[in-house]
Amino acid sequence: MYYIGVDLGGTTIKAGLLNSDYEIIKKVVIPTGAERSSEEVLRDMAMLCREIMQEHNLTEEDVHSIGIGSPGIASPIEGIIHYASNLNFNEVNVRNEIQKYINLPVYVENDANCAALAEAICGAAKGEKDVVVMTLGTGVGGGIIINGKVYSGAFCGGGEIGHHVIEMNGRPCGCGRKGCLEQYASATALINDAKAAAKANAGSSLNELVEDGNLDNMTAKIVFDAAQSGDEVATAVLDQYFRYVAHGVANIVYMLQPSTVVLGGGMSAQKENLTGPVTQYAAEEMCPGLELRNPVKAAILGNDAGIIGAALVGTTL
Amino acid sequence: MYYIGVDLGGTTIKAGLLNSDYEIIKKVVIPTGAERSSEEVLRDMAMLCREIMQEHNLTEEDVHSIGIGSPGIASPIEGIIHYASNLNFNEVNVRNEIQKYINLPVYVENDANCAALAEAICGAAKGEKDVVVMTLGTGVGGGIIINGKVYSGAFCGGGEIGHHVIEMNGRPCGCGRKGCLEQYASATALINDAKAAAKANAGSSLNELVEDGNLDNMTAKIVFDAAQSGDEVATAVLDQYFRYVAHGVANIVYMLQPSTVVLGGGMSAQKENLTGPVTQYAAEEMCPGLELRNPVKAAILGNDAGIIGAALVGTTL
């Protein structure tokens, strides 16, 4: 059996064909043309899926389903995208549109939830049934997997881990709240904290490691590199960052006690350099009877997680 | 069909018989004798259940199951209490013990989870499938209902909503963390905040309303009463308290988006005086696409929730 997953973004549509081992055996990327109507975008998407099937001599009987991951809010079982950031999608019945061109079951799901599902089915938490994935990138996203399925609440909008407040009246967040986890645990937050620390400490190597000596070129990698070279300012910034992330992890475990918390997004490239200290600090936040049973893990599927998870949504409903 | 629910506490064992409408038609309370072995306590419990059945001329065929709610951590399906605060229960197979005396299915579940289940099945959120109950009492407890069942995580220890941090480096908590929701949103926290405010404001009527003019006799009800009489200090304390609770509610909705958040525990006696302002403030914390869909509700089953939920655990597994 084969599975088709589509990662629908504001810039590109990425479609992938998975074999029965859930491996991507073909991946195609086309521009979204997000200014167009949803009908046009979805027709392109359907044609892309048909091309992939033809190329592999697959009929509709060979393919389990088409799953589509999209930003925003989607109802998987109904096949409806309620709204999608950066796209002209409002209450679009994606299933009906795609099925004009291909006679296959069609499911939709939020893209971060798709990525989380992939890590739980065949990624960092392979085979685990209760998993939370916290995505540390520009913002902090998340996906909650319960009993092997995406859990997104009563109205498909939950899983917004990045917008739970860990510091009342703290840093203002784009969502309107103050003190959201995202403002402390995102890669953006780490970069901003490192810039501020470098500015306040002229002697820190952070000031030289940035391109053109311009602090606006700060990256998360530079902070890790500087810390590993012994820069005390970078070490302190990172240590605080690890504690922020650990607060989020511990909050998740107190509430949901997944078997594993997986850290995804750009930060996950740091692997054990990130998960090691976060595991230690999160464990220190737990209490007797509610220990951190398993270490925090880094996501392993990278950018493919969205396609893989989308492709597998239909197997979990 | 009948259902037996038992609320096992450190002081008393409360057993109730429910009819097919999930109404308690008989309730019996005996002392726990918590210093005794688990075998002795469970034998008493089994005898109590047998007495109730005999009194109503019920055979084992008339009763669906016995459900037992207990403090601490329990595995419902296995029938095991792993540990229970204030009781000599450590890795006790409750099912086997009870079944020495009664041939009925036996289930166990954490007591706060039982109470939450009751509110979701036949209480404030009757019939709703995705519900979170936040219990505001001495501490802040909680229970998460997902798809009509208790969700307590991969190791039956989750749902500890009161111990998620809303203020990093905030008020120290008994769990070892700092800034837990419990330290701001419990009845205890409200009482402490009111005492401090009364002390700092000699003119506040809070100082007269407490018994014997002793601030150690402060109660949550006094704070509400003083605020309703126009006391500005009490009003300010309560307003801040509502915002604390609303932070907890909003954090839950961002993460889990239940259809309804129910407030239980002693504070729920204040009904709309509590849920009205908390709903308003929680709604203000939400963002477009993730609105608060339903008002926050007060629990309605009171102390019976534990028995009712315990009795119904077996119907949900």
XYZ file of C-alpha atoms in Angstrom:
634
model
C 0.000 0.000 0.000
C 1.107 3.547 -0.786
C 0.245 6.839 0.898
C 0.260 10.360 -0.477
C 1.041 13.295 1.776
C 0.855 16.946 0.814
C 2.369 19.812 2.765
C 0.384 22.885 1.718
C 2.220 26.100 2.536
C 1.910 29.741 1.607
C 4.923 29.478 -0.727
C 5.103 25.891 -1.932
C 3.065 22.718 -2.191
C 5.189 19.696 -1.374
C 3.749 16.306 -2.258
C 5.293 12.980 -1.340
C 4.619 9.333 -2.070
C 5.234 6.941 0.812
C 5.741 3.213 0.473
C 4.414 0.642 2.920
C 7.401 1.285 5.201
C 6.321 4.925 5.419
C 9.414 6.023 3.498
C 9.173 8.899 1.027
C 10.022 7.399 -2.361
C 9.118 10.484 -4.393
C 8.842 14.138 -3.529
C 7.687 16.984 -5.786
C 7.529 20.677 -5.000
C 5.524 23.291 -6.887
C 4.785 26.939 -6.091
C 1.491 27.457 -4.284
C 0.396 30.624 -6.029
C -1.307 31.556 -2.814
C -3.019 34.591 -4.316
C -5.254 32.274 -6.362
C -8.590 30.769 -5.370
C -8.660 27.599 -3.298
C -10.221 25.773 -6.283
C -7.217 26.549 -8.463
C -4.685 25.644 -5.782
C -6.458 22.378 -5.051
C -6.745 21.496 -8.742
C -2.954 21.886 -9.049
C -2.548 19.770 -5.957
C -4.765 17.023 -7.341
C -2.910 17.062 -10.657
C 0.374 16.765 -8.790
C -0.917 13.708 -6.935
C -2.131 12.176 -10.199
C 1.248 12.741 -11.823
C 3.045 11.048 -8.964
C 0.704 8.073 -9.162
C 1.079 7.781 -12.950
C 4.832 8.005 -12.707
C 4.811 5.002 -10.355
C 2.102 3.181 -12.316
C -0.222 3.315 -9.340
C -3.999 3.092 -9.596
C -6.408 4.362 -6.995
C -6.501 0.869 -5.530
C -2.804 1.020 -4.708
C -3.082 4.191 -2.627
C -4.562 4.293 0.868
C -5.465 7.974 0.906
C -4.318 11.515 0.321
C -3.547 13.530 3.440
C -3.054 17.264 3.355
C -1.293 19.279 6.024
C -2.162 22.943 6.121
C -1.453 25.928 8.339
C -4.453 27.024 10.380
C -7.429 24.967 11.428
C -8.740 21.874 9.668
C -11.297 19.173 10.429
C -9.579 15.917 9.445
C -12.595 13.646 9.277
C -14.803 16.127 7.444
C -11.982 17.072 5.057
C -12.508 20.784 5.592
C -9.931 23.554 5.992
C -11.659 26.209 8.087
C -8.982 28.764 7.544
C -5.316 28.738 6.605
C -2.840 31.522 7.275
C -1.376 33.063 4.094
C -3.883 31.262 1.863
C -7.309 32.131 0.454
C -8.858 29.173 2.219
C -12.023 29.809 4.208
C -14.305 26.923 5.058
C -13.075 25.001 2.007
C -14.221 21.428 1.504
C -10.874 20.148 0.349
C -12.090 16.587 0.036
C -14.810 17.466 -2.476
C -12.400 19.539 -4.560
C -9.680 16.896 -4.706
C -12.186 14.125 -5.377
C -13.279 15.957 -8.541
C -10.005 14.683 -9.958
C -9.013 11.610 -7.947
C -11.230 8.973 -6.385
C -9.347 8.504 -3.122
C -10.145 9.217 0.537
C -8.911 12.714 1.406
C -8.038 13.951 4.892
C -6.771 17.296 6.120
C -4.934 18.219 9.298
C -3.020 21.146 10.722
C 0.594 21.013 9.520
C 2.198 21.086 12.973
C -0.080 18.240 14.035
C 0.994 16.293 10.947
C 4.651 16.730 11.854
C 3.949 15.544 15.398
C 2.068 12.508 14.142
C 4.984 11.571 11.904
C 7.469 11.734 14.779
C 5.146 9.517 16.852
C 4.528 6.947 14.127
C 7.945 6.633 12.549
C 10.223 9.332 13.966
C 11.886 10.172 17.253
C 9.078 8.590 19.315
C 8.401 5.738 16.912
C 5.539 3.545 18.016
C 4.683 5.553 21.137
C 1.011 6.301 21.652
C 1.127 9.442 23.808
C 3.595 11.987 22.532
C 3.868 15.756 22.514
C 6.020 17.485 19.926
C 7.111 21.027 20.685
C 8.446 22.819 17.629
C 11.111 25.405 18.395
C 11.534 27.657 15.384
C 10.489 31.179 14.497
C 7.712 30.562 16.989
C 6.836 27.618 19.201
C 4.313 25.234 17.729
C 3.130 21.911 18.849
C 1.234 18.761 18.269
C -0.378 16.443 20.780
C -0.659 12.758 19.996
C -2.990 10.786 22.239
C -3.556 7.082 21.784
C -1.744 7.244 18.463
C -3.913 9.992 16.998
C -3.684 13.753 16.717
C -5.604 15.423 19.501
C -6.605 18.954 18.625
C -9.501 19.505 20.976
C -13.213 19.892 20.574
C -12.910 22.375 17.703
C -9.624 21.315 16.039
C -7.779 24.390 17.311
C -5.833 23.033 20.300
C -2.205 22.002 20.531
C -1.045 25.628 20.637
C 1.595 24.868 23.231
C 3.627 27.939 22.350
C 0.892 30.244 23.556
C 0.517 29.026 27.073
C 1.746 31.675 29.467
C 4.742 30.805 31.623
C 5.315 34.357 32.873
C 2.265 36.463 33.690
C 2.767 40.014 32.417
C 5.920 38.802 30.682
C 7.138 39.473 27.147
C 4.338 40.553 24.779
C 3.379 37.952 22.177
C 1.873 38.282 18.719
C -1.184 36.376 19.901
C -2.098 39.221 22.232
C -1.097 37.505 25.474
C 1.946 38.317 27.557
C 4.558 35.826 28.677
C 3.786 33.018 26.225
C 6.253 30.123 26.105
C 6.989 31.160 22.502
C 8.536 34.407 23.700
C 11.152 32.487 25.702
C 11.623 29.119 24.017
C 11.540 29.887 20.280
C 14.711 30.152 18.219
C 13.734 33.788 17.746
C 13.750 34.310 21.505
C 17.173 32.704 21.837
C 18.513 34.915 19.063
C 17.065 38.057 20.634
C 18.409 37.130 24.059
C 21.841 36.464 22.554
C 21.830 39.794 20.713
C 20.948 41.657 23.884
C 23.618 39.832 25.854
C 26.257 40.440 23.189
C 25.405 44.121 23.094
C 25.750 44.359 26.867
C 29.024 42.420 26.850
C 31.431 43.826 24.292
C 33.997 41.159 25.187
C 31.789 38.261 24.195
C 32.865 36.361 21.091
C 29.245 36.544 19.976
C 30.056 40.003 18.667
C 32.732 38.624 16.334
C 31.044 35.408 15.262
C 28.098 37.175 13.628
C 28.512 37.920 9.927
C 29.905 41.393 9.198
C 30.081 41.934 12.950
C 26.378 42.779 12.738
C 24.332 41.437 15.614
C 21.299 41.307 13.327
C 23.004 38.305 11.755
C 22.824 36.335 14.992
C 21.732 32.704 14.633
C 20.977 29.974 17.134
C 23.937 28.015 15.809
C 26.302 30.880 16.593
C 25.140 30.871 20.217
C 25.748 27.134 20.530
C 29.136 27.436 18.804
C 30.230 30.307 21.049
C 29.133 28.423 24.167
C 31.038 25.336 23.044
C 34.158 27.497 22.587
C 33.805 28.571 26.201
C 32.195 31.990 25.754
C 30.636 32.694 29.140
C 28.017 35.105 27.875
C 26.771 32.617 25.275
C 26.850 29.856 27.886
C 24.694 31.883 30.253
C 22.206 32.796 27.521
C 21.936 29.172 26.455
C 21.602 27.925 30.005
C 18.689 30.277 30.564
C 17.198 29.195 27.248
C 17.390 25.531 28.261
C 15.557 26.382 31.487
C 12.832 28.177 29.534
C 12.322 25.192 27.253
C 12.392 22.879 30.271
C 9.597 24.903 31.887
C 7.488 24.233 28.812
C 8.388 20.546 28.816
C 7.610 20.184 32.521
C 4.292 22.011 32.160
C 3.358 19.578 29.397
C 4.320 16.561 31.482
C 2.380 17.736 34.559
C -0.700 18.203 32.409
C -0.477 15.452 29.821
C 2.312 13.075 30.858
C 3.194 11.882 27.367
C 5.674 9.011 27.268
C 8.062 11.310 25.428
C 8.335 15.016 24.635
C 9.991 15.586 21.274
C 11.601 18.902 20.341
C 11.267 19.786 16.662
C 11.813 22.817 14.493
C 15.103 24.440 13.581
C 16.502 24.075 17.094
C 16.313 20.278 16.880
C 19.404 20.360 14.653
C 21.382 20.799 17.889
C 20.274 17.313 18.974
C 21.841 16.234 22.285
C 23.320 19.693 22.845
C 19.718 20.810 23.241
C 17.925 17.740 24.572
C 20.569 16.865 27.172
C 20.340 20.051 29.248
C 16.583 20.372 28.665
C 16.047 16.825 29.925
C 18.110 17.566 33.033
C 16.295 20.801 33.864
C 12.855 19.361 33.108
C 13.591 16.381 35.354
C 14.464 18.795 38.155
C 11.032 20.407 37.742
C 9.165 17.155 38.322
C 8.056 15.735 41.688
C 7.822 12.301 43.339
C 5.157 10.251 41.586
C 5.440 12.343 38.466
C 9.012 11.888 37.366
C 10.248 12.517 33.857
C 10.242 8.885 32.745
C 11.965 9.298 29.401
C 14.527 11.802 28.157
C 13.402 14.611 25.899
C 14.250 13.736 22.306
C 15.075 15.706 19.185
C 12.845 15.244 16.158
C 14.503 13.222 13.416
C 12.292 13.606 10.359
C 13.130 17.247 9.688
C 11.159 18.976 6.964
C 9.775 15.665 5.718
C 7.718 15.246 8.886
C 4.905 17.359 7.447
C 4.546 15.208 4.333
C 4.889 11.923 6.202
C 2.399 12.904 8.890
C -0.104 14.183 6.339
C 0.171 10.938 4.413
C -0.519 8.898 7.553
C -3.415 10.911 9.017
C -5.880 8.678 7.188
C -4.454 5.579 8.864
C -5.241 6.916 12.347
C -8.851 8.100 12.039
C -28.478 -1.592 35.564
C -26.843 -0.280 38.741
C -23.364 1.076 39.358
C -21.323 1.188 42.555
C -18.848 3.980 43.142
C -16.461 4.240 46.064
C -14.576 7.369 47.097
C -11.569 6.121 49.053
C -10.040 8.842 51.196
C -7.568 9.029 54.031
C -10.370 9.657 56.543
C -13.507 8.035 55.134
C -14.676 5.533 52.585
C -17.826 6.741 50.858
C -19.739 4.213 48.801
C -22.714 4.997 46.609
C -25.203 3.042 44.562
C -26.264 4.646 41.276
C -29.381 3.770 39.332
C -29.562 3.650 35.545
C -30.062 7.437 35.463
C -26.717 7.808 37.239
C -28.436 9.119 40.368
C -27.102 8.166 43.791
C -29.922 6.222 45.460
C -27.892 5.117 48.476
C -24.775 6.503 50.092
C -22.857 5.013 53.037
C -19.803 6.419 54.800
C -17.409 4.492 57.038
C -14.056 5.455 58.550
C -11.074 4.380 56.466
C -8.759 3.322 59.268
C -5.938 4.419 57.050
C -3.272 3.065 59.388
C -4.345 -0.478 58.532
C -3.112 -2.680 55.712
C -4.613 -2.298 52.248
C -6.079 -5.815 52.564
C -8.089 -4.821 55.646
C -9.274 -1.544 54.127
C -10.321 -3.271 50.917
C -12.130 -6.047 52.776
C -14.193 -3.403 54.600
C -14.853 -1.732 51.273
C -15.999 -4.976 49.684
C -18.291 -5.730 52.649
C -19.764 -2.256 52.356
C -20.527 -2.840 48.691
C -22.095 -6.215 49.505
C -24.287 -4.663 52.187
C -25.525 -2.009 49.792
C -26.356 -4.651 47.216
C -28.155 -6.852 49.735
C -30.137 -3.932 51.068
C -31.449 -3.279 47.564
C -31.854 -6.988 46.745
C -29.315 -6.738 43.975
C -27.333 -9.686 42.647
C -24.047 -9.429 40.821
C -25.979 -9.538 37.570
C -27.771 -6.287 38.415
C -24.560 -4.292 38.905
C -22.371 -3.130 36.054
C -19.163 -2.732 38.037
C -17.490 -1.292 41.101
C -15.368 1.775 40.514
C -12.992 3.123 43.131
C -11.621 6.628 43.201
C -8.436 7.089 45.165
C -5.893 9.810 45.787
C -2.593 9.237 44.010
C -1.934 7.206 40.918
C -4.026 4.295 39.689
C -4.194 2.177 36.540
C -7.916 1.889 35.754
C -7.841 -1.020 33.352
C -5.391 -3.092 35.401
C -7.246 -2.306 38.636
C -4.057 -1.311 40.436
C -3.441 1.561 42.844
C 0.245 2.390 42.484
C 0.324 4.694 45.431
C -2.209 6.734 47.368
C -1.420 9.700 49.578
C -2.318 9.162 53.259
C -2.949 5.452 52.748
C -0.797 2.315 53.037
C -1.371 1.484 49.399
C 1.660 0.646 47.325
C 1.237 -1.266 44.067
C -1.957 -2.837 45.371
C -4.033 -4.980 43.034
C -7.373 -3.648 44.209
C -9.340 -5.703 41.730
C -7.997 -9.013 43.029
C -8.671 -8.039 46.645
C -12.246 -6.888 46.041
C -12.994 -9.883 43.845
C -12.178 -12.174 46.772
C -15.550 -11.047 48.122
C -17.614 -9.902 45.134
C -17.640 -11.238 41.611
C -17.918 -7.938 39.743
C -15.619 -6.008 37.408
C -13.518 -3.605 39.477
C -11.897 -0.431 38.188
C -9.780 2.191 39.927
C -9.048 5.775 38.988
C -7.561 8.871 40.562
C -10.238 10.692 42.593
C -9.869 14.046 40.847
C -10.198 12.289 37.513
C -13.359 10.570 38.766
C -14.884 13.911 39.730
C -14.036 15.331 36.314
C -15.577 12.342 34.569
C -18.793 12.772 36.549
C -19.101 16.430 35.571
C -18.585 15.460 31.913
C -21.066 12.583 31.934
C -23.881 13.973 34.047
C -22.754 17.256 35.597
C -21.925 20.771 34.469
C -20.673 19.611 31.057
C -23.201 16.828 30.642
C -22.706 14.856 27.469
C -19.638 16.760 26.296
C -16.735 14.647 25.088
C -13.771 16.959 25.649
C -13.834 18.628 29.028
C -11.270 19.863 31.526
C -12.228 20.232 35.166
C -10.030 22.503 37.284
C -10.631 22.002 40.990
C -10.056 25.128 43.070
C -9.762 24.144 46.712
C -6.912 23.812 49.167
C -4.823 23.221 46.076
C -5.634 23.167 42.388
C -6.416 19.747 40.970
C -7.708 18.690 37.661
C -9.059 16.067 35.402
C -8.886 15.870 31.632
C -11.682 14.162 29.728
C -10.912 13.361 26.116
C -13.414 11.654 23.871
C -15.576 10.887 26.893
C -12.831 9.150 28.852
C -10.357 10.170 31.528
C -7.010 11.016 29.990
C -4.173 10.704 32.464
C -1.215 10.252 30.164
C 1.099 7.426 29.345
C 1.682 6.511 33.011
C -1.630 7.520 34.656
C -0.041 10.516 36.385
C -1.085 13.445 34.177
C -3.901 15.932 34.674
C -1.910 17.835 37.309
C -3.090 21.166 35.993
C -2.386 22.924 39.274
C 1.326 22.358 38.929
C 1.935 23.990 35.602
C 3.986 27.116 36.093
C 2.364 30.414 35.139
C 5.048 32.585 36.740
C 8.649 31.496 36.430
C 10.461 32.028 39.719
C 7.102 32.851 41.279
C 5.597 31.691 44.561
C 7.185 28.474 45.872
C 4.929 25.417 45.667
C 4.831 22.225 47.706
C 5.675 20.235 44.585
C 9.119 21.842 44.465
C 8.439 24.148 41.509
C 7.988 27.874 41.682
C 5.042 29.797 40.281
C 2.584 26.898 39.901
C -1.007 27.813 39.039
C -1.984 26.337 42.424
C -0.114 29.117 44.216
C -2.331 31.745 42.568
C -5.655 30.085 41.750
C -6.389 27.876 44.781
C -8.811 28.927 47.494
C -5.773 28.936 49.770
C -4.055 31.476 47.541
C -7.122 33.716 47.515
C -7.311 33.541 51.305
C -3.624 34.351 51.688
C -3.855 37.247 49.248
C -6.912 38.580 51.085
C -5.157 38.325 54.458
C -2.152 40.221 53.150
C -4.351 42.895 51.590
C -6.433 43.275 54.753
C -3.303 43.619 56.836
C -1.995 46.325 54.548
C -5.343 48.148 54.491
C -6.661 48.661 58.004
C -9.778 50.351 56.632
C -10.914 47.317 54.653
C -14.030 45.595 55.978
C -12.161 42.313 55.546
C -10.602 43.032 58.930
C -14.043 43.096 60.601
C -15.746 40.302 58.685
C -13.298 37.648 59.874
C -14.350 35.801 63.025
C -12.925 37.296 66.219
C -11.278 39.967 64.056
C -8.556 37.390 63.418
C -7.276 37.348 59.864
C -6.396 33.682 60.275
C -10.142 33.082 60.052
C -10.298 34.458 56.518
C -12.411 32.428 54.073
C -13.028 32.726 50.362
C -16.688 33.483 51.083
C -15.728 36.488 53.204
C -13.744 37.925 50.304
C -16.698 37.532 47.938
C -19.096 38.966 50.525
C -16.855 41.969 51.199
C -16.460 42.636 47.488
C -20.210 42.454 46.980
C -20.653 44.985 49.770
C -18.386 47.331 47.872
C -15.116 46.830 49.763
C -12.471 48.054 47.334
C -9.635 46.034 48.794
C -11.627 42.804 48.544
C -12.721 43.750 45.031
C -9.136 44.253 43.923
C -7.985 40.980 45.495
C -10.834 39.095 43.816
C -10.250 40.755 40.475
C -6.620 39.673 40.530
C -7.719 36.191 41.594
C -10.118 35.945 38.631
C -7.261 36.905 36.308
C -5.055 34.186 37.807
C -7.741 31.561 37.297
C -8.366 32.884 33.777
C -4.675 32.445 32.962
C -5.030 28.792 33.894
C -8.217 28.420 31.871
C -6.688 30.115 28.813
C -3.542 28.000 29.025
C -5.739 24.895 29.043
C -7.742 26.083 26.054
C -4.640 26.949 24.003
C -3.251 23.500 24.658
C -6.292 21.256 24.773
C -9.300 23.278 23.565
C -11.935 21.368 25.507
C -15.502 22.318 24.626
C -15.914 23.511 28.214
C -13.691 24.229 31.192
C -15.462 23.436 34.464
C -14.347 24.925 37.789
C -14.850 22.607 40.742
C -13.753 22.446 44.356
C -14.865 24.693 47.189
C -14.671 27.826 45.049
C -17.378 26.517 42.718
C -19.959 27.357 45.410
C -19.626 30.950 44.169
C -21.110 29.880 40.830
C -21.624 32.833 38.423
C -19.794 35.197 40.783
C -16.717 33.150 39.910
C -17.403 31.849 36.410
C -18.655 35.172 35.022
C -15.467 37.197 35.546
C -13.221 34.199 34.788
C -15.021 33.645 31.482
C -14.588 37.306 30.580
C -10.883 37.408 31.405
C -10.165 34.049 29.779
C -11.963 35.183 26.616
C -9.707 38.251 26.541
C -6.659 35.959 26.620
C -7.696 34.076 23.490
C -6.868 35.024 19.885
C -8.622 34.964 16.497
C -9.162 31.368 15.431
C -8.930 30.176 19.005
C -11.772 31.928 20.747
C -13.300 30.765 23.993
C -16.319 29.041 22.451
C -18.245 28.288 25.622
C -18.402 30.043 28.970
C -16.511 28.577 31.894
C -18.942 26.657 34.109
C -19.129 25.813 37.793
C -19.227 22.156 38.793
C -22.664 21.068 39.981
C -22.177 17.633 41.529
C -20.282 18.822 44.603
C -18.855 16.138 46.843
C -20.878 13.435 45.094
C -18.828 13.849 41.924
C -16.155 11.490 43.251
C -18.621 8.657 43.881
C -20.519 9.182 40.628
C -17.380 9.364 38.525
C -15.892 6.302 40.193
C -19.108 4.378 39.540
C -19.016 5.311 35.858
C -15.329 4.692 35.091
C -16.140 1.151 34.048
C -18.623 2.373 31.436
C -15.942 4.384 29.632
C -13.076 1.912 29.289
